[in-house]
Structure formats: C-alpha cells, structure tokens
CSV table of N, CA and C in Angstrom, one decimal:
chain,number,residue,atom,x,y,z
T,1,UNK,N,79.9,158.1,-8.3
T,1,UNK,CA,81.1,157.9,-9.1
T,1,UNK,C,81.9,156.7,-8.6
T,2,UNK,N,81.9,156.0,-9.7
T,2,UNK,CA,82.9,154.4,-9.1
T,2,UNK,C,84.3,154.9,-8.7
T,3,UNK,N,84.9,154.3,-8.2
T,3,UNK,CA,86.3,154.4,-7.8
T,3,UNK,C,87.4,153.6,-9.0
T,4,UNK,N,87.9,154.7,-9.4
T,4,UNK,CA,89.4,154.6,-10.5
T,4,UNK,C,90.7,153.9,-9.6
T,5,UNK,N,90.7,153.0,-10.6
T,5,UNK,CA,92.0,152.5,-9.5
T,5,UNK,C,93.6,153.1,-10.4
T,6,UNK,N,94.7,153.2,-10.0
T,6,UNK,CA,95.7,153.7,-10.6
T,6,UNK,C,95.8,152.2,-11.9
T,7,UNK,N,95.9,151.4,-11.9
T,7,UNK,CA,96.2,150.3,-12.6
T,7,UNK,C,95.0,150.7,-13.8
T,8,UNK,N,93.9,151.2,-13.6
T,8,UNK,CA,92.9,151.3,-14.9
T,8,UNK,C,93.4,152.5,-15.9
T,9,UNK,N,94.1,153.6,-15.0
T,9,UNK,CA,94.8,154.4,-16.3
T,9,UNK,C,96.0,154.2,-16.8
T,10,UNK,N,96.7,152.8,-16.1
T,10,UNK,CA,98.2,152.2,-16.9
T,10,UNK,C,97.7,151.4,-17.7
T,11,UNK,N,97.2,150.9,-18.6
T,11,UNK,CA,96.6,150.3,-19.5
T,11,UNK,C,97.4,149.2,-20.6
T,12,UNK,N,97.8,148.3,-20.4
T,12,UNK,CA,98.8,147.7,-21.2
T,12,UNK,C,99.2,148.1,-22.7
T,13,UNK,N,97.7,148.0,-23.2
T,13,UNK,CA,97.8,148.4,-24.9
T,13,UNK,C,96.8,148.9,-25.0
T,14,UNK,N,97.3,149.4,-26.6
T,14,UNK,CA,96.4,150.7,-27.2
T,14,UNK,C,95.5,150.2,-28.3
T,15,UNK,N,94.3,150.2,-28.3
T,15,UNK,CA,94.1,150.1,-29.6
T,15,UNK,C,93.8,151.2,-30.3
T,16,UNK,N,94.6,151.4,-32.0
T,16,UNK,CA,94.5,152.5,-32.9
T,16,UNK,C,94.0,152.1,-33.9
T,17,UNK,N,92.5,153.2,-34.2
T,17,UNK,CA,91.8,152.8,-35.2
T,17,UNK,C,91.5,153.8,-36.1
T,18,UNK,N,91.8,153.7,-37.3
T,18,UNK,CA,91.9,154.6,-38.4
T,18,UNK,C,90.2,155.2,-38.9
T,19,UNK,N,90.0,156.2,-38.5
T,19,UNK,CA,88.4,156.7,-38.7
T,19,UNK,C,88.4,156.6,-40.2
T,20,UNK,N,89.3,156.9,-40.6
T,20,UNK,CA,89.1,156.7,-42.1
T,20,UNK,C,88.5,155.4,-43.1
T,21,UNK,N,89.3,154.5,-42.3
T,21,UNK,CA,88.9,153.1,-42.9
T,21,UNK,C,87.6,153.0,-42.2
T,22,UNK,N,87.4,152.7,-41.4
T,22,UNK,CA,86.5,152.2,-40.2
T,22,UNK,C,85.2,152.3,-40.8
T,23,UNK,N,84.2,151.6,-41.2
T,23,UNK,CA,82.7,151.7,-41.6
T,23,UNK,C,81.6,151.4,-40.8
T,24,UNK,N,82.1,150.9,-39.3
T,24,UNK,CA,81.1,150.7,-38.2
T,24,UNK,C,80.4,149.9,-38.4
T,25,UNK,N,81.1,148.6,-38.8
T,25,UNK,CA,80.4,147.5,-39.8
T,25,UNK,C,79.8,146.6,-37.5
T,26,UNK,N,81.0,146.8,-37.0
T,26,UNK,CA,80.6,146.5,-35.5
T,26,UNK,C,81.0,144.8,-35.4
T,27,UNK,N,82.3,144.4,-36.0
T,27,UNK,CA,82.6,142.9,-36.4
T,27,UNK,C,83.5,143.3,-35.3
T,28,UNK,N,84.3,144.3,-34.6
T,28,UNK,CA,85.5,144.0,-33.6
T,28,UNK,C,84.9,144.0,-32.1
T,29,UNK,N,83.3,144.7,-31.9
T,29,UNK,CA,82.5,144.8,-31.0
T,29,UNK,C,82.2,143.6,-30.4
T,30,UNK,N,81.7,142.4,-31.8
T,30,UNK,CA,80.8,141.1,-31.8
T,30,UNK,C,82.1,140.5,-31.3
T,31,UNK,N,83.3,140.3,-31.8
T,31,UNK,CA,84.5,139.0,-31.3
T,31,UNK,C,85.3,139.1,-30.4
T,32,UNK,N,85.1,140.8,-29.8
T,32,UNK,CA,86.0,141.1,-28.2
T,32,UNK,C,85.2,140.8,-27.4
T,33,UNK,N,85.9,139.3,-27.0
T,33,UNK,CA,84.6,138.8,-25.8
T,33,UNK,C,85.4,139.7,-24.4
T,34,UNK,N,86.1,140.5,-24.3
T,34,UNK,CA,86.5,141.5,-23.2
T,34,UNK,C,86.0,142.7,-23.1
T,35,UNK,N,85.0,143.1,-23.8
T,35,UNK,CA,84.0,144.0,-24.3
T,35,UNK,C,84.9,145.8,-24.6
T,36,UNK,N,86.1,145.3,-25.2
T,36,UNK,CA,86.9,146.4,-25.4
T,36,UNK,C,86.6,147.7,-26.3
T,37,UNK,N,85.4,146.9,-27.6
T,37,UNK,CA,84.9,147.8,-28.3
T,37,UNK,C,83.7,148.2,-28.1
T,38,UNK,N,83.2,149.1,-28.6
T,38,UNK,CA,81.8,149.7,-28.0
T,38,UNK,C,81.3,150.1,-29.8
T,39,UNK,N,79.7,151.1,-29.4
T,39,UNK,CA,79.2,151.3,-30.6
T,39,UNK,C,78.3,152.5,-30.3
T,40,UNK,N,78.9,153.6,-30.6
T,40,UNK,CA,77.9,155.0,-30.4
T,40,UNK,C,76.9,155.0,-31.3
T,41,UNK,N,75.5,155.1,-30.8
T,41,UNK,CA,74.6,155.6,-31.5
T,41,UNK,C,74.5,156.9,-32.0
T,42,UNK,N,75.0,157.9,-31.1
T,42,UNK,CA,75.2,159.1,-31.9
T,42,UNK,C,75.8,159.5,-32.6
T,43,UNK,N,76.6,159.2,-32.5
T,43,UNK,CA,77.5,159.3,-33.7
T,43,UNK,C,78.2,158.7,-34.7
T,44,UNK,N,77.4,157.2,-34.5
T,44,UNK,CA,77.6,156.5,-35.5
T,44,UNK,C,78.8,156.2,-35.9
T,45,UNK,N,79.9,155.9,-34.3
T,45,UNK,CA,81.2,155.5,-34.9
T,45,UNK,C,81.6,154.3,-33.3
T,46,UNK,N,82.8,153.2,-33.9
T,46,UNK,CA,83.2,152.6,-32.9
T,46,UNK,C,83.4,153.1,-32.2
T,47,UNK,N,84.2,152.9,-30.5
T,47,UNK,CA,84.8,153.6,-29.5
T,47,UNK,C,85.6,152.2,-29.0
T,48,UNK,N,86.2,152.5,-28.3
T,48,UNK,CA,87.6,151.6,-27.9
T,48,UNK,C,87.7,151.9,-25.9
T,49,UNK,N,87.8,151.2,-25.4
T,49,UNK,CA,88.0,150.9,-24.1
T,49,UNK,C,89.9,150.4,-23.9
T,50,UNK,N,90.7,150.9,-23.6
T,50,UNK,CA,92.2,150.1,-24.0
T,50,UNK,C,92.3,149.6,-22.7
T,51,UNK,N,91.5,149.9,-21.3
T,51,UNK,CA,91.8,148.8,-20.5
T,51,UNK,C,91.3,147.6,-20.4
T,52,UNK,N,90.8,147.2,-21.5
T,52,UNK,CA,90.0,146.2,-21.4
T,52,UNK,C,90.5,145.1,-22.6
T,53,UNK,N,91.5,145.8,-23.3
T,53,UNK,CA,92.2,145.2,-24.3
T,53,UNK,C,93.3,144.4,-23.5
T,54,UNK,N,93.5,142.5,-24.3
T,54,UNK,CA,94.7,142.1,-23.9
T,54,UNK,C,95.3,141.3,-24.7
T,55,UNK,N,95.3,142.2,-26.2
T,55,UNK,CA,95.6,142.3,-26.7
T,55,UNK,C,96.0,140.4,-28.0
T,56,UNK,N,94.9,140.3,-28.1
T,56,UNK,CA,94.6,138.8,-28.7
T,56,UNK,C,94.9,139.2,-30.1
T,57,UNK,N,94.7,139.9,-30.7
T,57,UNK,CA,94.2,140.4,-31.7
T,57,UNK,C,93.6,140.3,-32.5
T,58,UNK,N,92.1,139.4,-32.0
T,58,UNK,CA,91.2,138.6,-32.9
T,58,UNK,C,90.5,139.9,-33.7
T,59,UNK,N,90.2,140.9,-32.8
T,59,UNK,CA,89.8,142.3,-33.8
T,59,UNK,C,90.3,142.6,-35.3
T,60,UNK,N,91.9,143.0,-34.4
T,60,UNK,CA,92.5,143.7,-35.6
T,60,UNK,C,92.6,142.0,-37.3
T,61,UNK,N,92.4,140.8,-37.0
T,61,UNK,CA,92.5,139.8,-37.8
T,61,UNK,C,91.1,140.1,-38.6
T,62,UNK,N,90.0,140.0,-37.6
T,62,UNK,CA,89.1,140.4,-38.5
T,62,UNK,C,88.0,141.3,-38.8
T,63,UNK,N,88.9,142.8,-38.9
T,63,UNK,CA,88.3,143.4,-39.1
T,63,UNK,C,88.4,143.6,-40.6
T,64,UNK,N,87.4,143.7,-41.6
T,64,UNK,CA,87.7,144.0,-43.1
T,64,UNK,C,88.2,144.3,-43.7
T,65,UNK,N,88.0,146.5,-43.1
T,65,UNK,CA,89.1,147.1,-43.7
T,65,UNK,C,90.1,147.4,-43.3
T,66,UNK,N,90.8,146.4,-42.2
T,66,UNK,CA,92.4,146.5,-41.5
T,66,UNK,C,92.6,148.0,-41.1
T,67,UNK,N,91.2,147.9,-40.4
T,67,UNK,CA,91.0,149.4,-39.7
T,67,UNK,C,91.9,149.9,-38.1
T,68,UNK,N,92.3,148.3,-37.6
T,68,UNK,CA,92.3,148.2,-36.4
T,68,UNK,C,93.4,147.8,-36.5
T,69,UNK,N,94.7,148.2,-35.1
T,69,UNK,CA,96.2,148.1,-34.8
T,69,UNK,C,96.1,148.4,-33.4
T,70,UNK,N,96.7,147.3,-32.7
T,70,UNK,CA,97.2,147.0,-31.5
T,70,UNK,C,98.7,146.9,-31.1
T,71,UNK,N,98.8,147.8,-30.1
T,71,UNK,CA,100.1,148.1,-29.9
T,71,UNK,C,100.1,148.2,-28.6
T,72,UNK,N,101.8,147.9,-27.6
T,72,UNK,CA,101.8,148.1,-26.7
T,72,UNK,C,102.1,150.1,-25.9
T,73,UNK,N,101.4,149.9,-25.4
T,73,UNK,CA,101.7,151.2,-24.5
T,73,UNK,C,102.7,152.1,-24.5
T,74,UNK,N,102.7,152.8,-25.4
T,74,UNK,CA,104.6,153.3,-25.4
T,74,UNK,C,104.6,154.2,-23.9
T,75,UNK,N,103.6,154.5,-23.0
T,75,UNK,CA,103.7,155.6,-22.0
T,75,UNK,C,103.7,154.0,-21.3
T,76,UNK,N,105.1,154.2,-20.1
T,76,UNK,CA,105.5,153.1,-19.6
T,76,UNK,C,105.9,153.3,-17.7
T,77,UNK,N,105.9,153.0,-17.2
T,77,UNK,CA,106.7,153.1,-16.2
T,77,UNK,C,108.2,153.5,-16.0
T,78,UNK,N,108.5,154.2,-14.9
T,78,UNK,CA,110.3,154.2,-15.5
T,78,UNK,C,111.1,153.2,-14.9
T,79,UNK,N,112.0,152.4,-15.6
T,79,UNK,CA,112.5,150.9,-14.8
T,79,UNK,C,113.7,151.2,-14.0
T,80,UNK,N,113.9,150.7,-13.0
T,80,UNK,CA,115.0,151.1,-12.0
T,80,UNK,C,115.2,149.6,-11.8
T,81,UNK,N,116.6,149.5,-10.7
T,81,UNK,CA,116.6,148.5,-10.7
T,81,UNK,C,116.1,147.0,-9.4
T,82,UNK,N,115.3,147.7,-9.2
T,82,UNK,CA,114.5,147.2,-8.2
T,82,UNK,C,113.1,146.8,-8.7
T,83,UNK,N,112.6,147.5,-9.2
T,83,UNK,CA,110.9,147.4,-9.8
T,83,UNK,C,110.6,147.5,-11.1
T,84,UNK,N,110.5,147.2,-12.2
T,84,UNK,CA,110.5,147.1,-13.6
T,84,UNK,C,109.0,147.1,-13.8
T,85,UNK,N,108.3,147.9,-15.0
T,85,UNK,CA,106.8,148.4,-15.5
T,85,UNK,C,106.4,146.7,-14.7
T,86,UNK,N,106.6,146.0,-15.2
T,86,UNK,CA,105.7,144.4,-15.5
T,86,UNK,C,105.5,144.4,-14.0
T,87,UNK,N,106.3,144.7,-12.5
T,87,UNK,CA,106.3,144.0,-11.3
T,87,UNK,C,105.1,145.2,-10.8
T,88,UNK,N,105.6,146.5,-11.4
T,88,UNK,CA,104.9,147.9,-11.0
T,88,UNK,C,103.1,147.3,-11.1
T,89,UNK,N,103.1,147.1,-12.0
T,89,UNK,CA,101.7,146.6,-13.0
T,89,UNK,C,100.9,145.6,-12.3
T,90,UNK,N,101.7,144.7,-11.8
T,90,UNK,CA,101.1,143.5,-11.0
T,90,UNK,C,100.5,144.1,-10.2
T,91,UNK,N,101.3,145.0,-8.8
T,91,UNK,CA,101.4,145.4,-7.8
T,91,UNK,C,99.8,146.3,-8.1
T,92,UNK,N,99.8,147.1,-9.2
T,92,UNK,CA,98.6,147.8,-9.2
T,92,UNK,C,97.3,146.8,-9.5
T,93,UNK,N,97.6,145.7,-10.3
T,93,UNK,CA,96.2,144.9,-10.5
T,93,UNK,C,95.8,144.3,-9.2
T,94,UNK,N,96.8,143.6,-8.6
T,94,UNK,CA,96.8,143.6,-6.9
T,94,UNK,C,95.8,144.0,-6.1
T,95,UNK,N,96.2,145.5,-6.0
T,95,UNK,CA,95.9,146.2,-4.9
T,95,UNK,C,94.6,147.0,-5.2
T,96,UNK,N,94.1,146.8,-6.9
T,96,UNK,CA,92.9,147.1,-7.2
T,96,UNK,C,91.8,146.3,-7.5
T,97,UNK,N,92.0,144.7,-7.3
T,97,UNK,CA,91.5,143.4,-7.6
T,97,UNK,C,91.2,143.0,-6.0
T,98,UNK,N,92.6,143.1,-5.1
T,98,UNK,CA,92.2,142.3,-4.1
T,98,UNK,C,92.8,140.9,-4.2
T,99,UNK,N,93.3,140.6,-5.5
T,99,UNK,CA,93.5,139.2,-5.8
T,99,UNK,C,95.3,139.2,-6.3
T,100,UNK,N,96.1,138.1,-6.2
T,100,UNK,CA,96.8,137.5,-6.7
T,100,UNK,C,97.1,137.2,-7.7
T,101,UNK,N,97.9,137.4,-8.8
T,101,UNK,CA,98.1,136.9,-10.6
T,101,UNK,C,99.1,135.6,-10.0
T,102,UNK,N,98.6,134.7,-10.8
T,102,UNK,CA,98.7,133.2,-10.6
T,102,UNK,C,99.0,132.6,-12.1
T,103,UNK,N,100.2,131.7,-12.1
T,103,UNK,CA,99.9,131.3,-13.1
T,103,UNK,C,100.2,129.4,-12.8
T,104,UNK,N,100.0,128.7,-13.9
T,104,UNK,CA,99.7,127.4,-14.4
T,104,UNK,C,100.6,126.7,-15.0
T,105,UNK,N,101.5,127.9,-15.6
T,105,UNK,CA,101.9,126.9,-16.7
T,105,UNK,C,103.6,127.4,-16.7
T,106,UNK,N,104.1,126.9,-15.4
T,106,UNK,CA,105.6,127.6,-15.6
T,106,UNK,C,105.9,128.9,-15.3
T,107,UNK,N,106.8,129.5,-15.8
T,107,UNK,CA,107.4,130.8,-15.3
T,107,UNK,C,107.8,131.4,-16.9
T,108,UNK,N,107.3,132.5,-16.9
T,108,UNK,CA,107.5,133.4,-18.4
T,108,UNK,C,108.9,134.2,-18.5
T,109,UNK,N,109.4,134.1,-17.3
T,109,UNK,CA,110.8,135.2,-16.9
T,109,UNK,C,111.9,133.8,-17.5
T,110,UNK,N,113.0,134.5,-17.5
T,110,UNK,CA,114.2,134.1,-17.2
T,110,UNK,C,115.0,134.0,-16.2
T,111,UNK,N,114.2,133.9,-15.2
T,111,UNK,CA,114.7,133.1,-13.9
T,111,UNK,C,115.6,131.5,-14.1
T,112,UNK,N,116.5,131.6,-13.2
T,112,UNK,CA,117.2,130.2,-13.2
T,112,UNK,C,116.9,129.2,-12.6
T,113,UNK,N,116.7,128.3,-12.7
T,113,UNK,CA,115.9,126.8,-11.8
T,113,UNK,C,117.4,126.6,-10.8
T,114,UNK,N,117.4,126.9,-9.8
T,114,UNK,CA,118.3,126.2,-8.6
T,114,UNK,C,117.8,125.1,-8.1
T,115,UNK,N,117.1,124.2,-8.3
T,115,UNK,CA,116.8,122.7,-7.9
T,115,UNK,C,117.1,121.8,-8.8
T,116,UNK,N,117.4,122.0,-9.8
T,116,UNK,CA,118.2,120.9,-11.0
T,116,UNK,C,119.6,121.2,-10.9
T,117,UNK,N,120.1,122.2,-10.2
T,117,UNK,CA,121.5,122.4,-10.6
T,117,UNK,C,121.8,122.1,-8.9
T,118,UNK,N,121.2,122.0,-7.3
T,118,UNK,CA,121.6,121.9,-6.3
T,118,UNK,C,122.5,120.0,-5.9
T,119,UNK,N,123.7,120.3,-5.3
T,119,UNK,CA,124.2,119.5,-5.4
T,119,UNK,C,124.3,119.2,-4.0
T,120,UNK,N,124.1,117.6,-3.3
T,120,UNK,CA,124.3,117.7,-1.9
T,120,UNK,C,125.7,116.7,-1.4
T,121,UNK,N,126.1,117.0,-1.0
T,121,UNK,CA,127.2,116.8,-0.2
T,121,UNK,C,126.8,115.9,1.3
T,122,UNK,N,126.8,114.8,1.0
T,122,UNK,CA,126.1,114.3,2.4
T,122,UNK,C,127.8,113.5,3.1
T,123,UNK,N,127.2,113.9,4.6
T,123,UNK,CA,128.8,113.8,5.3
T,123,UNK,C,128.2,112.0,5.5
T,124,UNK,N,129.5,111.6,6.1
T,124,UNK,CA,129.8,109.8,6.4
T,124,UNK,C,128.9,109.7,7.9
T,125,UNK,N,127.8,109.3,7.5
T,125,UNK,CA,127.2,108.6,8.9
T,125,UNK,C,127.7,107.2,8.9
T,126,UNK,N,127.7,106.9,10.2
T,126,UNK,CA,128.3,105.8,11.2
T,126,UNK,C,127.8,104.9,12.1
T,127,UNK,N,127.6,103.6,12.1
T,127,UNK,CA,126.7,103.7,13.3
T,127,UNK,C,127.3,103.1,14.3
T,128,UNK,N,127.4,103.4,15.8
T,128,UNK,CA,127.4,104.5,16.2
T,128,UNK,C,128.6,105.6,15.5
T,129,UNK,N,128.1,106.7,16.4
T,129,UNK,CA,128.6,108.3,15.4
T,129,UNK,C,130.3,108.2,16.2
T,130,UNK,N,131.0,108.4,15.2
T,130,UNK,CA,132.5,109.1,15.0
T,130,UNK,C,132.7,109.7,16.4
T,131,UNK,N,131.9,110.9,16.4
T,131,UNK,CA,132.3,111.8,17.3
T,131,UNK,C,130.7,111.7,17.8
T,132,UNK,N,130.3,111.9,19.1
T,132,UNK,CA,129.1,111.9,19.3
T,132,UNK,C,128.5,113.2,19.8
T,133,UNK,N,129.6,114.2,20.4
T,133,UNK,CA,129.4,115.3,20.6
T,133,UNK,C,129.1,116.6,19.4
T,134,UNK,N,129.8,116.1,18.2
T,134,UNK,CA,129.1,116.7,17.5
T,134,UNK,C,128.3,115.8,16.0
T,135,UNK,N,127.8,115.1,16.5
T,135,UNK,CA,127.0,114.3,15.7
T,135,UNK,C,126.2,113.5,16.3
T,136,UNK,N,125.4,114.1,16.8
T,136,UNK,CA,123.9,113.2,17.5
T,136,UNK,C,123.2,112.0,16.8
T,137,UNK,N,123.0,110.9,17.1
T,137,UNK,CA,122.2,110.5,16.2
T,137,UNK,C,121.5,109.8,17.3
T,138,UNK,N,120.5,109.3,16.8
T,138,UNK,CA,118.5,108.9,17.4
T,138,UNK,C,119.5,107.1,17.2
T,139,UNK,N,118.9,106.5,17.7
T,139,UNK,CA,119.0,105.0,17.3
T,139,UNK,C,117.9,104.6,18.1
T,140,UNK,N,116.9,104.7,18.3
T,140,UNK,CA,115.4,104.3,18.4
T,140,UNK,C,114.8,104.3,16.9
C-alpha cells in the first residue's frame, strides 16, 4: 500500500459531474493532461480524481453536454491568525513532495514592496572625520 500523504486528502477542488448529462463520450479524460479523469470499463461511466485537478477548466469548456463543474473545496482549513488554508496547504505539499513551491512571476499576495518606499538618510562624511572616536573611517 503506497503511503497517503495528508495534503492528498485536502484537495483544492472538486470536480462535480452530473451522471445524468454525462454520456461517457471520454473528451474530459483526452484534454486533462493531469490525468484527473478516468474511464470505467465496468461500468461504463467517467470517474474523477479531485487531487489531481487544478482546476484549468479545459474539461468543464469542453465537455458537450456541460456535464462537468469545477469548484473550489468548500471543506477548508480553519484560518486563525497565524496560518491561513493557502500557507497550511503549502506546508502539506512540502512535506509530502520534499520540494519547495517557487514561483517566477512576482508575488500573488498583497504584500507591500518595502524597497520602493525605503528612504536613506545618509549622515555628513568628512574627510578627515568630525569626531573620530565615533566615526572611523579607512583612508587607505
């Protein structure tokens, strides 16, 4: 038996598929290159993987009979104010990957940039120094 990591049953999103609509035509199987959907021979119906979903929605676009709806996770973590679902989440892909989430392209939060707004204050150098006891300077 493989090893379950906690992050594989927090699962970002759901996918919800209406048996009713659904004809097993197998077009949301062919375009999830994340291999989210599956295809029972016995029973002759899709199956859905939701950890495996991230949520593109190239399925639910084209599936025919607008059989398919992706939604986020309503079962969530509880947020306090130290750790919020998104930091909780990392922490689990982390420690069940072994790897670091990295990104490329900026920052997605609303964090403040303090390097555009830091102002410097530079004191009066002298040569030689004012006071030398408390202002050293090199002159080599």
């Amino acid at each position: 038996m493989l090893y379950k990591s906690a992050y594989d049953t927090f699962y970002e999103f759901v996918i919800e598929r209406d048996d009713d609509r659904c004809i097993s035509c197998r077009v949301c199987e062919r375009q999830c290159s994340y291999g989210a959907h599956g295809y029972d021979l016995k029973t002759d119906k899709m199956t859905e993987d939701h950890s495996l979903c991230v949520n593109c929605h190239r399925c639910e676009a084209l599936c025919p009979t607008d059989a398919l709806t992706i939604k986020n996770n309503p079962g969530d973590f509880k947020t306090n104010a130290s750790w919020t679902p998104y930091y909780i989440k990392n922490i689990y892909k982390q420690a069940s990957t072994g790897g670091i989430l990295l990104t490329g392209m900026g920052n997605d939060k609303p964090f403040p940039i303090y390097w555009d707004k830091i102002v410097i204050d530079a004191s009066q150098v002298t040569n030689p120094s004012i006071d030398p006891l408390r202002e050293p300077m090199e002159l080599v």
